[in-house]
Amino acid sequence: MSNILRQHAEQLFAQELEELQKQDTEKRPYMWKLSPQAVVTYLMGGKLKNGFEIQPKYIGNRRLMEIAVATLTTDRALLLYGLPGTAKSWVSEHLAAAISGDSTLIVQGTAGTGEEAIRYGWNYARLLAEGPTTGAIVETPVMRAMKDGKIARIEELTRIGADVQDTLITILSEKTLPIPELSSEVMAQKGFNLIATANNRDKGVNDLSSALKRRFNTVILPVPDNMEEEIDIVRRRVESYEKVMDLPAEKPALEEIRRIVTIFRELRSGITADGKTKIKVPSGTLSTAEAISVVNNGLAMAAYFGDGALKAADLAAGIIGAVIKDPVQDKIVWQEYLETVIKTRDEWKDIYRAFRDL
């Protein structure tokens, strides 16, 4: 697996999951690999009784993770909702890995996602040769999860058309998937549930029918509460990226990460960190995920087009690209922020010059 660009959570953190299983003495719901308490420990991190250290996967409010895990022990599905870049997909993947040992039963929602991606499809060669038979059915991740008693995942649920979304109603309420062509059905096994994600920046985000909303328990994942929390998230994810990509660059200085996070948080909130200056807000989300991407891009620049040490010049283009999504309005917002905030900070002279050079 050493050459795999991105391993699934259950592969990347296999040792942690194995240690948790060994130490887990709490009651486990049917078909769960871990108890609910151990799933939360896997997500939030901690030290086991034998001294083994579990890395945190989610840095934030522990109660939110407890609510999410508790939901999956019931007959309600889980909807992770929030701004882009608030770790919805990340949390979804790790929940499925810890509970089912399999995070791969996933449907990616798009405007073109049809019913056959959620319910089932047909192998048309066999359908023409045999007619509608069990062997001609192409199982979807949702159908396989129902059969195996596992967690299915649907990414970006609100990007899927409303008529297709509503195919989930019977699955979630009756725990069954009718196959009218065969006069049969697939009945969900114990352990089956569904995690969906949705962000509140997409058009159509409020188009879930009231009937479907009732089948979900919604957990809203917020942006990180404070600066130090967000810096820690960026640092951990960047270190993980460096390890996988094996970049010939030094670890990023914490101060460079702090500057990026400061810029993003100030522009998101419309006020400087000291609370003294109000600033205009650009159209982009400037999420934690984008901050991670900016640092990773900067590391690549430093490694291959610099001396290996992350500097302001390596980060400048990535920051500008993240901020300026609208070439007219966002450019005005950025130039005002550059001249009224960044320029006035003596310790930021290098990054100000880098921005000006671009």
Coordinates of C-alpha atoms in Angstrom, one line a residue:
M1 CA 0.0 0.0 0.0
S2 CA 3.1 2.3 0.2
N3 CA 2.4 3.7 -3.3
I4 CA -1.3 4.4 -2.8
L5 CA -1.8 8.2 -3.0
R6 CA -4.7 8.2 -0.5
Q7 CA -5.6 5.2 1.6
H8 CA -9.1 4.6 3.0
A9 CA -9.4 5.6 6.7
E10 CA -9.7 1.9 7.8
Q11 CA -6.4 1.2 6.1
L12 CA -4.5 4.3 7.1
F13 CA -5.5 4.0 10.8
A14 CA -5.7 0.2 10.9
Q15 CA -3.4 0.0 13.9
E16 CA -5.5 2.4 15.9
L17 CA -8.7 0.6 15.1
E18 CA -7.1 -2.7 16.1
E19 CA -5.9 -1.4 19.4
L20 CA -9.3 0.2 20.1
Q21 CA -11.0 -3.2 19.4
K22 CA -8.6 -4.9 21.9
Q23 CA -9.2 -2.4 24.7
D24 CA -12.9 -1.9 24.1
T25 CA -15.0 -3.4 26.8
E26 CA -18.2 -1.5 26.3
K27 CA -21.3 -2.9 24.7
R28 CA -21.3 -2.8 20.9
P29 CA -24.4 -2.4 18.8
Y30 CA -25.0 -5.4 16.4
M31 CA -22.5 -5.5 13.5
W32 CA -20.5 -2.5 15.0
K33 CA -16.7 -3.0 15.1
L34 CA -16.4 -0.7 18.1
S35 CA -18.7 0.5 20.9
P36 CA -20.1 4.0 20.6
Q37 CA -17.7 5.3 23.3
A38 CA -14.7 3.8 21.4
V39 CA -15.9 5.4 18.1
V40 CA -15.9 8.8 19.8
T41 CA -12.4 8.1 21.2
Y42 CA -11.3 7.2 17.7
L43 CA -12.6 10.5 16.3
M44 CA -11.5 12.8 19.1
G45 CA -8.3 11.1 20.1
G46 CA -7.0 10.0 23.5
K47 CA -4.8 7.6 25.4
L48 CA -5.9 4.0 25.9
K49 CA -5.3 2.1 29.2
N50 CA -2.3 0.4 27.7
G51 CA -0.8 3.8 26.8
F52 CA -1.5 3.6 23.1
E53 CA -2.1 7.1 21.7
I54 CA -5.1 7.6 19.4
Q55 CA -4.7 10.6 17.0
P56 CA -7.6 13.1 16.9
K57 CA -9.4 13.0 13.5
Y58 CA -11.9 15.8 14.5
I59 CA -10.8 18.8 16.5
G60 CA -13.8 20.5 17.9
N61 CA -16.8 20.0 20.1
R62 CA -16.8 16.4 21.5
R63 CA -20.6 16.6 22.1
L64 CA -21.2 16.9 18.4
M65 CA -19.4 13.7 17.7
E66 CA -21.3 12.0 20.6
I67 CA -24.6 13.1 19.1
A68 CA -23.6 11.9 15.6
V69 CA -22.5 8.5 16.9
A70 CA -25.6 8.1 19.1
T71 CA -27.8 8.9 16.0
L72 CA -26.3 6.0 14.1
T73 CA -27.3 3.6 16.9
T74 CA -31.0 4.5 16.2
D75 CA -33.3 4.1 13.2
R76 CA -32.6 7.8 12.1
A77 CA -30.0 8.5 9.4
L78 CA -27.4 11.2 10.0
L79 CA -27.0 14.4 8.0
L80 CA -23.7 16.3 8.5
Y81 CA -24.4 19.9 7.5
G82 CA -22.3 23.1 7.4
L83 CA -20.1 25.3 5.4
P84 CA -17.7 23.8 2.8
G85 CA -14.4 22.7 4.4
T86 CA -15.8 22.0 7.9
A87 CA -14.7 18.3 7.7
K88 CA -18.1 16.8 6.9
S89 CA -16.8 14.2 4.4
W90 CA -13.8 13.6 6.7
V91 CA -16.0 12.8 9.7
S92 CA -18.4 10.7 7.5
E93 CA -15.5 8.6 6.3
H94 CA -14.1 8.0 9.8
L95 CA -17.5 7.2 11.3
A96 CA -18.0 4.5 8.6
A97 CA -14.5 3.2 9.1
A98 CA -14.8 2.9 12.9
I99 CA -18.4 1.5 12.9
S100 CA -18.4 -0.8 9.8
G101 CA -14.7 -1.2 9.1
D102 CA -15.6 -0.1 5.6
S103 CA -15.8 3.6 4.4
T104 CA -16.1 2.7 0.7
L105 CA -19.8 2.3 0.4
I106 CA -20.3 5.8 -1.0
V107 CA -22.5 7.6 -3.5
Q108 CA -21.2 11.0 -4.8
G109 CA -24.1 13.3 -5.2
T110 CA -24.2 15.6 -8.3
A111 CA -26.9 17.2 -10.5
G112 CA -26.6 14.2 -12.7
T113 CA -27.0 11.5 -10.1
G114 CA -30.0 9.3 -11.0
E115 CA -32.1 6.8 -9.1
E116 CA -30.0 3.9 -10.3
A117 CA -27.0 5.3 -8.4
I118 CA -29.0 5.0 -5.1
R119 CA -31.4 2.1 -5.6
Y120 CA -29.9 -0.3 -8.2
G121 CA -29.0 -0.5 -11.9
W122 CA -29.0 -3.2 -14.6
N123 CA -26.3 -5.0 -16.5
Y124 CA -27.9 -4.4 -19.9
A125 CA -26.1 -7.2 -21.7
R126 CA -27.4 -9.7 -19.2
L127 CA -30.8 -8.0 -19.1
L128 CA -31.2 -8.4 -22.8
A129 CA -30.0 -12.0 -22.7
E130 CA -31.8 -13.2 -19.5
G131 CA -34.5 -10.7 -18.8
P132 CA -34.8 -9.1 -15.3
T133 CA -33.0 -11.5 -13.0
T134 CA -31.1 -11.2 -9.8
G135 CA -27.9 -11.7 -11.7
A136 CA -28.6 -8.8 -14.0
I137 CA -28.9 -6.3 -11.1
V138 CA -26.0 -3.9 -10.5
E139 CA -25.8 -3.3 -6.8
T140 CA -25.3 0.2 -5.5
P141 CA -23.3 1.0 -2.4
V142 CA -26.6 1.6 -0.6
M143 CA -27.9 -1.8 -1.5
R144 CA -24.7 -3.5 -0.5
A145 CA -24.8 -1.7 2.9
M146 CA -28.3 -2.8 3.4
K147 CA -27.4 -6.4 2.7
D148 CA -24.3 -6.4 4.8
G149 CA -25.5 -4.3 7.7
K150 CA -23.0 -1.5 7.2
I151 CA -22.9 2.3 6.9
A152 CA -23.6 3.8 3.5
R153 CA -22.5 7.3 2.7
I154 CA -24.0 9.9 0.4
E155 CA -21.9 13.0 -0.3
E156 CA -23.5 16.3 -1.2
L157 CA -27.0 15.1 -0.8
T158 CA -28.5 18.5 -1.7
R159 CA -26.8 18.5 -5.2
I160 CA -29.0 15.6 -6.1
G161 CA -32.4 16.3 -7.7
A162 CA -35.4 16.3 -5.3
D163 CA -37.1 13.4 -7.1
V164 CA -34.0 11.3 -6.7
Q165 CA -33.4 12.3 -3.1
D166 CA -36.9 11.0 -2.3
T167 CA -35.9 7.5 -3.3
L168 CA -34.3 7.4 0.1
I169 CA -37.6 7.8 1.9
T170 CA -38.6 4.1 1.7
I171 CA -35.1 2.9 2.4
L172 CA -34.9 5.1 5.6
S173 CA -38.4 4.6 6.9
E174 CA -39.2 1.0 5.9
K175 CA -35.6 -0.2 5.9
T176 CA -36.4 -2.0 2.6
L177 CA -35.5 -1.5 -1.1
P178 CA -38.3 -2.7 -3.4
I179 CA -37.3 -4.4 -6.7
P180 CA -40.6 -4.3 -8.6
E181 CA -39.2 -6.0 -11.7
L182 CA -38.5 -9.1 -9.7
S183 CA -41.5 -8.7 -7.3
S184 CA -39.0 -8.8 -4.5
E185 CA -37.2 -6.5 -2.1
V186 CA -33.9 -6.1 -0.2
M187 CA -34.5 -5.9 3.5
A188 CA -31.8 -4.0 5.5
Q189 CA -29.8 -6.1 8.0
K190 CA -29.1 -4.8 11.5
G191 CA -26.2 -2.4 11.5
F192 CA -27.4 -0.6 8.4
N193 CA -27.6 3.1 8.5
L194 CA -26.8 6.1 6.3
I195 CA -24.6 9.2 6.6
A196 CA -25.3 12.1 4.2
T197 CA -23.4 15.4 3.9
A198 CA -24.6 18.7 2.6
N199 CA -23.2 22.3 2.6
N200 CA -25.2 25.5 3.0
R201 CA -23.4 27.3 0.2
D202 CA -24.8 25.3 -2.7
K203 CA -27.9 26.3 -4.5
G204 CA -30.8 23.9 -3.8
V205 CA -29.5 23.3 -0.3
N206 CA -33.0 23.7 1.2
D207 CA -34.6 21.5 -1.4
L208 CA -34.8 18.4 0.9
S209 CA -38.5 17.4 1.2
S210 CA -40.0 17.6 4.6
A211 CA -40.6 13.8 4.5
L212 CA -36.9 13.2 3.9
K213 CA -35.8 15.7 6.5
R214 CA -37.8 13.8 9.1
R215 CA -35.7 10.7 8.4
F216 CA -32.5 12.5 9.3
N217 CA -31.0 13.8 12.5
T218 CA -29.0 16.9 11.5
V219 CA -25.6 17.7 13.1
I220 CA -24.2 21.1 12.1
L221 CA -20.4 21.1 11.9
P222 CA -19.2 24.6 12.6
V223 CA -15.9 26.3 11.6
P224 CA -13.3 25.9 14.3
D225 CA -14.1 27.9 17.4
N226 CA -10.8 29.6 17.9
M227 CA -7.5 30.4 16.2
E228 CA -5.4 27.8 18.0
E229 CA -7.9 25.0 17.2
E230 CA -7.8 25.9 13.5
I231 CA -4.0 26.1 13.5
D232 CA -3.8 22.7 15.0
I233 CA -6.1 21.2 12.4
V234 CA -4.1 22.7 9.6
R235 CA -0.8 21.6 11.1
R236 CA -1.9 18.0 11.6
R237 CA -3.4 17.6 8.1
V238 CA -0.4 19.2 6.4
E239 CA 2.0 16.9 8.3
S240 CA -0.1 13.9 7.1
Y241 CA 0.1 15.3 3.5
E242 CA 3.9 15.7 3.7
K243 CA 4.3 12.1 4.9
V244 CA 2.2 10.7 2.0
M245 CA 3.7 12.9 -0.7
D246 CA 7.3 12.6 0.6
L247 CA 8.1 16.2 -0.3
P248 CA 11.7 17.3 0.0
A249 CA 10.8 20.3 2.1
E250 CA 11.1 21.3 5.7
K251 CA 8.1 21.1 8.0
P252 CA 6.2 24.4 7.7
A253 CA 7.0 26.9 10.5
L254 CA 4.0 27.2 12.8
E255 CA 4.2 31.0 12.3
E256 CA 3.5 30.7 8.6
I257 CA 0.4 28.5 9.3
R258 CA -0.7 31.1 11.9
R259 CA -0.5 33.9 9.3
I260 CA -2.6 32.0 6.8
V261 CA -5.2 31.1 9.4
T262 CA -5.3 34.7 10.7
I263 CA -5.9 36.0 7.1
F264 CA -8.7 33.5 6.5
R265 CA -10.4 34.0 9.8
E266 CA -10.3 37.8 9.5
L267 CA -11.7 37.8 6.0
R268 CA -14.4 35.3 7.0
S269 CA -15.5 37.3 10.0
G270 CA -15.2 40.8 8.5
I271 CA -13.1 42.0 11.5
T272 CA -9.4 41.9 12.4
A273 CA -8.2 39.5 15.2
D274 CA -7.8 42.4 17.7
G275 CA -11.4 43.5 17.0
K276 CA -10.4 47.1 16.0
T277 CA -10.9 47.2 12.3
K278 CA -13.9 46.1 10.2
I279 CA -13.1 44.8 6.8
K280 CA -15.1 43.6 3.8
V281 CA -15.8 39.9 3.3
P282 CA -15.0 38.2 0.0
S283 CA -17.4 35.8 -1.8
G284 CA -15.4 32.6 -1.1
T285 CA -15.7 30.4 2.0
L286 CA -12.0 30.6 3.0
S287 CA -12.5 27.3 4.9
T288 CA -10.0 25.3 6.9
A289 CA -9.7 22.9 4.1
E290 CA -8.6 25.7 1.8
A291 CA -6.0 26.8 4.3
I292 CA -4.6 23.3 4.3
S293 CA -4.5 23.4 0.5
V294 CA -2.6 26.7 0.5
V295 CA 0.0 25.3 2.9
N296 CA 0.4 22.1 0.9
N297 CA 0.8 24.1 -2.3
G298 CA 3.4 26.4 -0.6
L299 CA 5.4 23.3 0.5
A300 CA 5.4 22.0 -3.1
M301 CA 6.7 25.5 -4.3
A302 CA 9.4 25.5 -1.6
A303 CA 10.4 22.0 -2.3
Y304 CA 10.8 22.2 -6.1
F305 CA 11.2 25.9 -6.8
G306 CA 12.8 27.2 -3.6
D307 CA 15.3 26.1 -1.0
G308 CA 13.0 23.7 0.8
A309 CA 12.0 26.2 3.6
L310 CA 8.5 27.5 3.4
K311 CA 8.5 31.3 2.9
A312 CA 6.0 34.1 2.3
A313 CA 6.7 34.1 -1.4
D314 CA 5.7 30.4 -1.6
L315 CA 2.3 31.0 0.0
A316 CA 1.3 34.3 -1.6
A317 CA -0.2 32.9 -4.8
G318 CA -2.2 30.3 -3.0
I319 CA -3.6 32.8 -0.6
I320 CA -4.6 35.2 -3.4
G321 CA -6.2 32.4 -5.4
A322 CA -8.2 31.3 -2.4
V323 CA -9.5 34.8 -1.6
I324 CA -10.2 36.1 -5.1
K325 CA -12.9 34.0 -6.6
D326 CA -14.8 37.0 -8.2
P327 CA -12.1 38.8 -10.2
V328 CA -13.8 42.2 -9.7
Q329 CA -15.5 42.4 -6.3
D330 CA -13.0 40.1 -4.5
K331 CA -10.0 41.9 -5.9
I332 CA -11.3 45.2 -4.4
V333 CA -11.8 43.4 -1.0
W334 CA -8.4 41.9 -1.1
Q335 CA -6.6 45.1 -2.1
E336 CA -8.3 47.0 0.7
Y337 CA -7.4 44.3 3.2
L338 CA -3.8 44.2 1.9
E339 CA -3.3 48.0 2.4
T340 CA -5.2 48.6 5.6
V341 CA -4.4 45.5 7.6
I342 CA -1.4 43.5 6.3
K343 CA 0.7 46.5 5.4
T344 CA 0.4 47.9 9.0
R345 CA 1.8 44.8 10.6
D346 CA 5.6 45.2 11.0
E347 CA 6.2 41.5 11.4
W348 CA 4.3 40.8 8.1
K349 CA 6.5 43.0 5.8
D350 CA 7.8 39.9 3.9
I351 CA 4.4 38.6 3.1
Y352 CA 3.2 42.1 2.1
R353 CA 6.1 42.4 -0.4
A354 CA 5.3 39.0 -1.7
F355 CA 1.7 40.0 -2.3
R356 CA 2.7 43.3 -3.9
D357 CA 5.1 41.5 -6.3
L358 CA 2.2 39.4 -7.5

